[in-house]
Coordinates of C-alpha atoms in Angstrom, one line a residue:
X1 CA 242.5 45.4 -92.6
X2 CA 240.1 47.5 -94.6
X3 CA 236.6 48.1 -93.4
X4 CA 233.1 48.4 -95.0
X5 CA 231.7 51.9 -94.4
X6 CA 228.1 50.6 -94.5
X7 CA 228.7 47.8 -92.0
X8 CA 230.7 50.2 -89.8
X9 CA 228.0 52.9 -90.0
X10 CA 225.3 50.5 -88.8
X11 CA 227.5 49.5 -85.8
X12 CA 228.1 53.2 -85.0
X13 CA 224.4 54.0 -85.2
X14 CA 223.5 51.2 -82.7
X15 CA 225.6 53.0 -80.1
X16 CA 223.8 56.0 -78.7
X17 CA 226.1 59.1 -78.3
X18 CA 223.6 61.8 -77.5
X19 CA 225.0 65.0 -76.2
X20 CA 224.1 65.1 -72.5
X21 CA 222.4 68.5 -73.0
X22 CA 219.7 66.6 -74.9
X23 CA 219.3 63.8 -72.4
X24 CA 220.2 60.2 -73.1
X25 CA 218.7 57.0 -74.5
X26 CA 218.8 55.1 -71.2
X27 CA 218.8 57.8 -68.6
X28 CA 222.4 57.3 -67.8
X29 CA 223.6 60.6 -69.3
X30 CA 226.7 58.7 -70.6
X31 CA 227.1 61.0 -73.6
X32 CA 229.7 59.8 -76.0
X33 CA 231.5 57.4 -73.7
X34 CA 230.3 54.1 -75.2
X35 CA 231.0 55.3 -78.7
X36 CA 234.6 56.4 -77.7
X37 CA 235.2 52.9 -76.3
X38 CA 234.0 51.3 -79.6
X39 CA 236.1 53.7 -81.7
X40 CA 239.2 52.9 -79.6
X41 CA 238.6 49.2 -80.4
X42 CA 238.3 50.0 -84.1
X43 CA 241.5 52.1 -84.3
X44 CA 243.5 49.6 -82.1
X45 CA 242.3 46.8 -84.4
X46 CA 243.8 48.6 -87.3
X47 CA 247.1 48.7 -85.5
X48 CA 247.0 52.5 -85.1
X49 CA 248.4 54.2 -82.0
X50 CA 245.7 56.1 -80.1
X51 CA 245.4 58.7 -77.4
X52 CA 242.3 59.6 -75.3
X53 CA 241.9 63.0 -73.8
X54 CA 239.5 63.8 -71.0
X55 CA 237.5 67.0 -71.8
X56 CA 234.7 66.6 -69.3
X57 CA 234.2 63.9 -66.7
X58 CA 233.7 60.6 -68.6
X59 CA 233.7 62.4 -72.0
X60 CA 236.9 62.0 -74.0
X61 CA 238.4 62.9 -77.3
X62 CA 240.1 60.1 -79.2
X63 CA 243.1 60.7 -81.6
X64 CA 244.5 58.0 -83.8
X65 CA 247.9 58.2 -85.6
X66 CA 248.3 56.7 -89.0
X67 CA 251.9 57.0 -90.2
X68 CA 252.8 58.1 -93.7
X69 CA 253.6 55.3 -96.1
X70 CA 257.4 55.0 -96.6
X71 CA 257.6 56.9 -99.9
X72 CA 255.4 59.8 -98.7
X73 CA 257.0 60.6 -95.3
X74 CA 257.7 64.2 -96.3
X75 CA 254.1 65.2 -97.2
X76 CA 252.0 67.4 -94.9
X77 CA 250.5 66.3 -91.6
X78 CA 246.7 66.2 -92.1
X79 CA 244.2 66.4 -89.3
X80 CA 240.9 64.6 -90.1
X81 CA 238.3 65.6 -87.5
X82 CA 234.8 64.3 -86.8
X83 CA 232.5 64.8 -83.8
X84 CA 231.1 62.0 -81.8
X85 CA 228.0 63.5 -80.3
X86 CA 224.5 63.7 -81.8
X87 CA 221.4 65.7 -80.9
X88 CA 218.5 64.0 -79.0
X89 CA 215.9 61.5 -80.1
X90 CA 212.6 63.1 -78.9
X91 CA 209.9 63.0 -81.5
X92 CA 211.7 60.7 -83.9
X93 CA 209.4 58.6 -86.2
X94 CA 211.9 55.8 -86.6
X95 CA 213.9 53.6 -84.1
X96 CA 216.9 55.9 -83.7
X97 CA 219.3 53.0 -83.0
X98 CA 218.0 50.2 -85.3
X99 CA 220.3 51.2 -88.1
X100 CA 217.7 50.0 -90.6
X101 CA 218.8 49.9 -94.3
X102 CA 216.2 50.1 -97.0
X103 CA 215.6 51.6 -100.4
X104 CA 219.2 52.8 -100.7
X105 CA 219.3 54.6 -97.3
X106 CA 220.6 53.9 -93.8
X107 CA 218.4 55.4 -91.1
X108 CA 219.2 56.4 -87.5
X109 CA 220.2 59.3 -85.2
X110 CA 223.5 60.5 -86.5
X111 CA 223.4 58.7 -89.8
X112 CA 223.8 62.0 -91.6
X113 CA 225.2 64.2 -88.8
X114 CA 227.8 62.9 -88.6
X115 CA 228.4 59.1 -88.3
X116 CA 228.1 58.6 -92.0
X117 CA 231.2 60.8 -92.5
X118 CA 232.8 59.1 -89.5
X119 CA 232.4 55.6 -91.1
X120 CA 233.5 56.9 -94.4
X121 CA 236.7 58.5 -93.0
X122 CA 237.7 55.4 -91.0
X123 CA 237.0 53.1 -94.0
X124 CA 238.9 55.3 -96.5
X125 CA 241.9 55.8 -94.3
X126 CA 242.1 52.1 -93.4
X127 CA 242.0 51.3 -97.2
X128 CA 244.8 53.8 -97.9
X129 CA 246.9 52.4 -95.1
X130 CA 246.4 48.8 -96.3
X131 CA 247.5 49.9 -99.8
X132 CA 250.5 51.7 -98.3
X133 CA 249.3 54.8 -100.0
X134 CA 249.0 57.3 -97.1
X135 CA 250.4 60.6 -98.2
X136 CA 251.9 62.3 -95.1
X137 CA 251.1 61.6 -91.5
X138 CA 247.3 61.3 -90.8
X139 CA 245.8 62.2 -87.5
X140 CA 242.2 61.0 -87.2
X141 CA 240.4 62.8 -84.3
X142 CA 237.0 62.0 -82.8
X143 CA 235.9 65.1 -80.8
X144 CA 233.1 65.3 -78.2
X145 CA 230.6 68.1 -77.7
X146 CA 230.3 69.8 -81.1
X147 CA 226.6 70.2 -80.8
X148 CA 226.7 72.3 -77.7
X149 CA 229.9 74.3 -77.2
X150 CA 232.8 73.0 -79.3
X151 CA 234.7 72.1 -76.2
X152 CA 236.0 68.9 -77.7
X153 CA 237.6 70.7 -80.6
X154 CA 239.1 73.3 -78.3
X155 CA 240.6 70.7 -76.1
X156 CA 241.9 68.8 -79.1
X157 CA 243.8 71.9 -80.3
X158 CA 245.4 72.2 -76.8
X159 CA 247.2 68.9 -77.5
X160 CA 249.8 70.8 -79.4
X161 CA 250.4 73.1 -76.4
X162 CA 252.8 72.2 -73.6
X163 CA 250.7 72.4 -70.5
X164 CA 250.5 70.3 -67.3
X165 CA 246.7 70.3 -67.6
X166 CA 246.9 68.4 -70.9
X167 CA 249.5 66.0 -69.5
X168 CA 247.2 65.0 -66.7
X169 CA 244.2 64.2 -68.9
X170 CA 245.6 61.9 -71.6
X171 CA 246.3 58.2 -71.8
X172 CA 246.8 55.6 -74.5
X173 CA 249.3 53.9 -76.7
X174 CA 250.2 57.3 -78.3
X175 CA 252.2 59.6 -76.1
X176 CA 252.0 63.4 -76.1
X177 CA 255.8 63.4 -76.7
X178 CA 255.1 61.5 -80.0
X179 CA 252.0 63.6 -80.9
X180 CA 253.2 67.2 -80.2
X181 CA 255.9 67.3 -83.0
X182 CA 253.2 66.2 -85.4
X183 CA 251.4 69.6 -85.5
X184 CA 248.8 69.5 -88.2
X185 CA 249.5 71.5 -91.4
X186 CA 246.0 71.3 -92.9
X187 CA 242.6 69.9 -91.7
X188 CA 239.4 68.4 -93.1
X189 CA 236.4 68.5 -90.8
X190 CA 233.5 66.1 -91.4
X191 CA 230.0 67.4 -91.8
X192 CA 227.2 66.6 -94.2
X193 CA 228.0 69.0 -97.0
X194 CA 226.5 67.1 -100.0
X195 CA 230.1 66.4 -101.0
X196 CA 230.7 70.1 -101.6
X197 CA 233.8 71.7 -100.1
X198 CA 233.1 74.3 -97.5
X199 CA 235.7 77.1 -97.2
X200 CA 233.7 79.4 -94.9
X201 CA 230.7 79.3 -92.6
X202 CA 228.8 81.4 -90.1
X203 CA 229.4 81.7 -86.4
X204 CA 226.9 81.5 -83.5
X205 CA 226.0 83.2 -80.3
X206 CA 223.1 81.9 -78.3
X207 CA 221.7 83.1 -75.0
X208 CA 218.7 83.3 -72.8
X209 CA 216.7 86.4 -72.1
X210 CA 214.3 86.8 -69.2
X211 CA 211.4 89.1 -68.5
X212 CA 210.0 89.6 -65.0
X213 CA 206.6 90.8 -63.8
X214 CA 204.3 90.4 -60.8
X215 CA 201.9 87.5 -60.3
X216 CA 198.2 88.2 -59.7
X217 CA 194.9 86.3 -60.1
X218 CA 193.8 86.3 -63.7
X219 CA 190.3 87.7 -62.7
X220 CA 192.1 90.9 -61.8
X221 CA 195.1 91.1 -64.3
X222 CA 195.5 94.8 -63.7
X223 CA 196.9 94.0 -60.2
X224 CA 199.8 92.1 -61.8
X225 CA 202.5 92.8 -64.4
X226 CA 202.4 90.3 -67.2
X227 CA 205.9 89.0 -68.1
X228 CA 204.6 87.4 -71.3
X229 CA 203.4 90.7 -72.5
X230 CA 206.8 92.1 -71.7
X231 CA 208.4 89.3 -73.7
X232 CA 206.2 90.1 -76.6
X233 CA 207.9 93.5 -76.8
X234 CA 211.3 91.9 -76.7
X235 CA 210.4 89.5 -79.5
X236 CA 209.0 92.3 -81.6
X237 CA 212.2 94.2 -81.2
X238 CA 214.3 91.2 -82.2
X239 CA 212.2 90.7 -85.3
X240 CA 212.6 94.3 -86.1
X241 CA 216.3 94.1 -85.6
X242 CA 216.5 91.2 -88.0
X243 CA 214.4 92.9 -90.7
X244 CA 216.0 96.4 -90.4
X245 CA 219.5 96.1 -89.0
X246 CA 220.6 92.7 -90.3
X247 CA 218.8 92.4 -93.7
X248 CA 221.2 94.8 -95.4
X249 CA 224.4 93.2 -94.2
X250 CA 226.5 90.6 -96.0
X251 CA 224.4 90.4 -99.1
X252 CA 227.5 89.5 -101.1
X253 CA 228.9 87.0 -98.6
X254 CA 229.2 83.4 -99.7
X255 CA 227.5 82.3 -96.4
X256 CA 224.5 84.6 -96.8
X257 CA 223.4 87.4 -94.5
X258 CA 223.5 87.4 -90.7
X259 CA 220.3 86.4 -88.9
X260 CA 218.6 86.3 -85.5
X261 CA 215.7 84.1 -84.4
X262 CA 213.9 83.2 -81.2
X263 CA 213.6 79.4 -81.0
X264 CA 212.3 78.5 -77.5
X265 CA 209.9 80.3 -75.2
X266 CA 208.6 79.4 -71.7
X267 CA 206.4 81.4 -69.3
X268 CA 203.6 81.3 -66.8
X269 CA 202.4 78.7 -64.3
X270 CA 198.7 78.4 -65.1
X271 CA 195.9 79.8 -67.1
X272 CA 194.5 81.6 -64.0
X273 CA 197.7 83.3 -62.9
X274 CA 199.2 86.5 -64.4
X275 CA 202.7 85.3 -65.3
X276 CA 205.6 86.8 -63.4
X277 CA 208.4 85.3 -65.6
X278 CA 209.1 84.4 -69.2
X279 CA 212.3 83.2 -70.9
X280 CA 213.4 82.8 -74.5
X281 CA 216.5 81.5 -76.2
X282 CA 218.0 83.7 -78.9
X283 CA 220.0 82.4 -81.8
X284 CA 222.2 84.9 -83.6
X285 CA 224.1 83.7 -86.7
X286 CA 227.3 85.7 -87.4
X287 CA 229.2 86.5 -90.5
X288 CA 232.7 85.2 -90.8
X289 CA 234.8 87.9 -89.1
X290 CA 232.1 89.1 -86.7
X291 CA 232.9 88.9 -83.0
X292 CA 230.4 87.0 -80.9
X293 CA 230.7 89.4 -77.9
X294 CA 230.0 92.4 -80.2
X295 CA 227.0 90.8 -81.8
X296 CA 225.6 89.8 -78.4
X297 CA 225.9 93.4 -77.0
X298 CA 224.6 95.0 -80.2
X299 CA 221.3 93.1 -79.9
X300 CA 221.0 93.7 -76.1
X301 CA 221.4 97.5 -76.7
X302 CA 218.9 97.4 -79.6
X303 CA 216.3 95.6 -77.4
X304 CA 216.8 98.1 -74.6
X305 CA 216.2 101.0 -76.9
X306 CA 213.0 99.5 -78.4
X307 CA 210.9 98.3 -75.5
X308 CA 209.1 100.2 -72.8
X309 CA 211.3 101.7 -70.1
X310 CA 209.4 100.0 -67.3
X311 CA 210.0 96.4 -68.5
X312 CA 212.3 94.3 -66.3
X313 CA 214.6 92.3 -68.5
X314 CA 217.7 90.3 -67.9
X315 CA 220.1 88.7 -70.5
X316 CA 222.2 85.7 -69.4
X317 CA 225.8 85.4 -70.7
X318 CA 225.9 83.3 -73.9
X319 CA 225.9 79.6 -73.4
X320 CA 227.1 78.8 -76.9
X321 CA 229.3 80.9 -79.1
X322 CA 231.7 80.5 -82.0
X323 CA 233.3 82.7 -84.6
X324 CA 232.7 81.9 -88.2
X325 CA 235.1 80.1 -90.5
X326 CA 236.8 82.7 -92.6
X327 CA 237.8 81.7 -96.2
X328 CA 241.2 83.4 -95.8
X329 CA 243.9 80.8 -96.3
X330 CA 241.5 78.0 -97.0
X331 CA 241.0 78.5 -100.8
X332 CA 244.0 76.6 -102.1
X333 CA 243.3 73.6 -99.8
X334 CA 239.6 73.8 -100.8
X335 CA 240.5 73.8 -104.5
X336 CA 242.8 70.7 -103.9
X337 CA 240.0 68.8 -102.1
X338 CA 237.5 69.8 -104.9
X339 CA 239.9 68.6 -107.5
X340 CA 240.3 65.2 -105.8
X341 CA 236.5 64.9 -105.5
X342 CA 236.1 65.7 -109.2
X343 CA 238.7 63.0 -110.0
X344 CA 236.2 60.6 -108.4
X345 CA 233.4 61.9 -110.6
X346 CA 231.9 63.9 -107.8
X347 CA 231.0 67.4 -109.1
X348 CA 232.1 69.2 -106.0
X349 CA 231.7 73.0 -105.7
X350 CA 233.5 75.3 -103.3
X351 CA 230.8 76.9 -101.1
X352 CA 230.0 78.8 -97.9
X353 CA 227.3 77.6 -95.5
X354 CA 225.1 79.2 -92.8
X355 CA 225.7 76.7 -90.0
X356 CA 228.6 76.3 -87.6
X357 CA 231.1 73.5 -87.2
X358 CA 234.3 72.5 -85.3
X359 CA 236.3 73.9 -88.3
X360 CA 236.5 77.5 -86.8
X361 CA 238.3 76.0 -83.8
X362 CA 240.7 73.9 -85.8
X363 CA 241.5 76.9 -88.1
X364 CA 242.7 78.6 -84.9
X365 CA 245.8 76.4 -85.2
X366 CA 246.7 78.7 -88.1
X367 CA 246.2 76.0 -90.8
X368 CA 244.0 75.7 -93.9
X369 CA 240.8 74.0 -92.9
X370 CA 237.8 72.9 -94.9
X371 CA 234.6 71.0 -94.2
X372 CA 233.6 68.1 -96.4
X373 CA 231.4 65.0 -96.1
X374 CA 228.6 62.9 -97.5
X375 CA 225.0 63.6 -96.6
X376 CA 222.8 66.7 -96.6
X377 CA 222.3 69.2 -93.8
X378 CA 218.6 68.9 -94.8
X379 CA 218.5 65.5 -93.2
X380 CA 220.5 66.4 -90.1
X381 CA 218.6 66.4 -86.7
X382 CA 215.4 65.3 -88.5
X383 CA 212.8 62.8 -87.1
X384 CA 213.8 60.2 -89.7
X385 CA 217.5 61.0 -90.2
X386 CA 219.2 59.1 -93.0
X387 CA 222.1 59.0 -95.4
X388 CA 222.0 57.7 -99.0
X389 CA 224.3 54.6 -99.4
X390 CA 225.4 55.9 -102.8
X391 CA 226.6 59.2 -101.3
X392 CA 228.2 57.4 -98.4
X393 CA 230.3 55.3 -100.8
X394 CA 231.2 58.3 -102.9
X395 CA 232.4 59.9 -99.7
X396 CA 234.6 56.9 -99.0
X397 CA 236.2 57.1 -102.4
X398 CA 236.9 60.9 -102.2
X399 CA 238.4 60.5 -98.7
X400 CA 240.5 57.5 -99.9
X401 CA 241.9 59.6 -102.7
X402 CA 242.6 62.5 -100.3
X403 CA 244.4 60.2 -97.9
X404 CA 246.3 58.7 -100.8
X405 CA 247.2 62.0 -102.4
X406 CA 245.3 61.2 -105.7
X407 CA 244.4 64.3 -107.8

């Protein structure tokens, strides 16, 4: 039975799936669990076999198997991947779970990133299956924890490895013995790309940096050592590194140049106390091909060389890192996806983007991988997140043609 993408999106939006790093809607910290349960009901209702894979306690990937239609059984196995988690809701100007539709838009946390694409994928594949037009075997995967670590996508890829650990953490109507021979031969990862085909994107390394001082009464600041002043030296060094060391790199790269920024800062306990501690979070965006560990160490060394020797500084290990998606073997698949989009009167370009996605992990299977979906990254994570209905429906049509092999 085919599904309406608009109706499905509104149902998806009413189910909070906030990544636990950002808190939760009801204080339960349940993460994606309720959404996973709902998605299981949807895929089971379509008659598709499904498998759930525990990644973290009470946080599970879900994979659905949609067999090839009879006349297309020899076509490639395609992995369609979309993440379940969203960022938090603090500061939103709309009800994040009301799923309000007005003036040609559907509003809510995740409408753009990435439940719009999720609804479009499900609706498109269900329609292709109903029309008996599925070209090759389709694997539809819903991964957890894209926003903070990519652990869902990493666990997903392990399903095609033979390990006891995987065996112990899966259950469903689809067995691992059935799934493992169906190793994906190409993949499409859902993100809001303005219906452009992404063949490459940047990587990420994020970590915390601490400065330490000595507390004193603010009436005699000379008796203390101000950790915020020390952090000011660190931040100045980071800005200098971005302007001098990074600005000349990657000028001809499709993704733009590498960058670094400081995006959170905390320090001090009160206005009358010289602060003895400060901490920042550093966000370094990598070029495709850069190694996260190398980029991390390079900036640590630069900071050490450009601050006063007496400063006490400590860098934590990275808490989020990913390689970029290299264009490499993706071009032919990207051109095929773009051709299908154009057949649906969607003028789709092949591009690189500065943000990270699950695609770099999926590409680690050694398969062509692109990123494609309705919506704009400009609306992702915003305080009034939305997706245009017209773009959502265009996404359904392109996905349907991809599932059905139309070009």
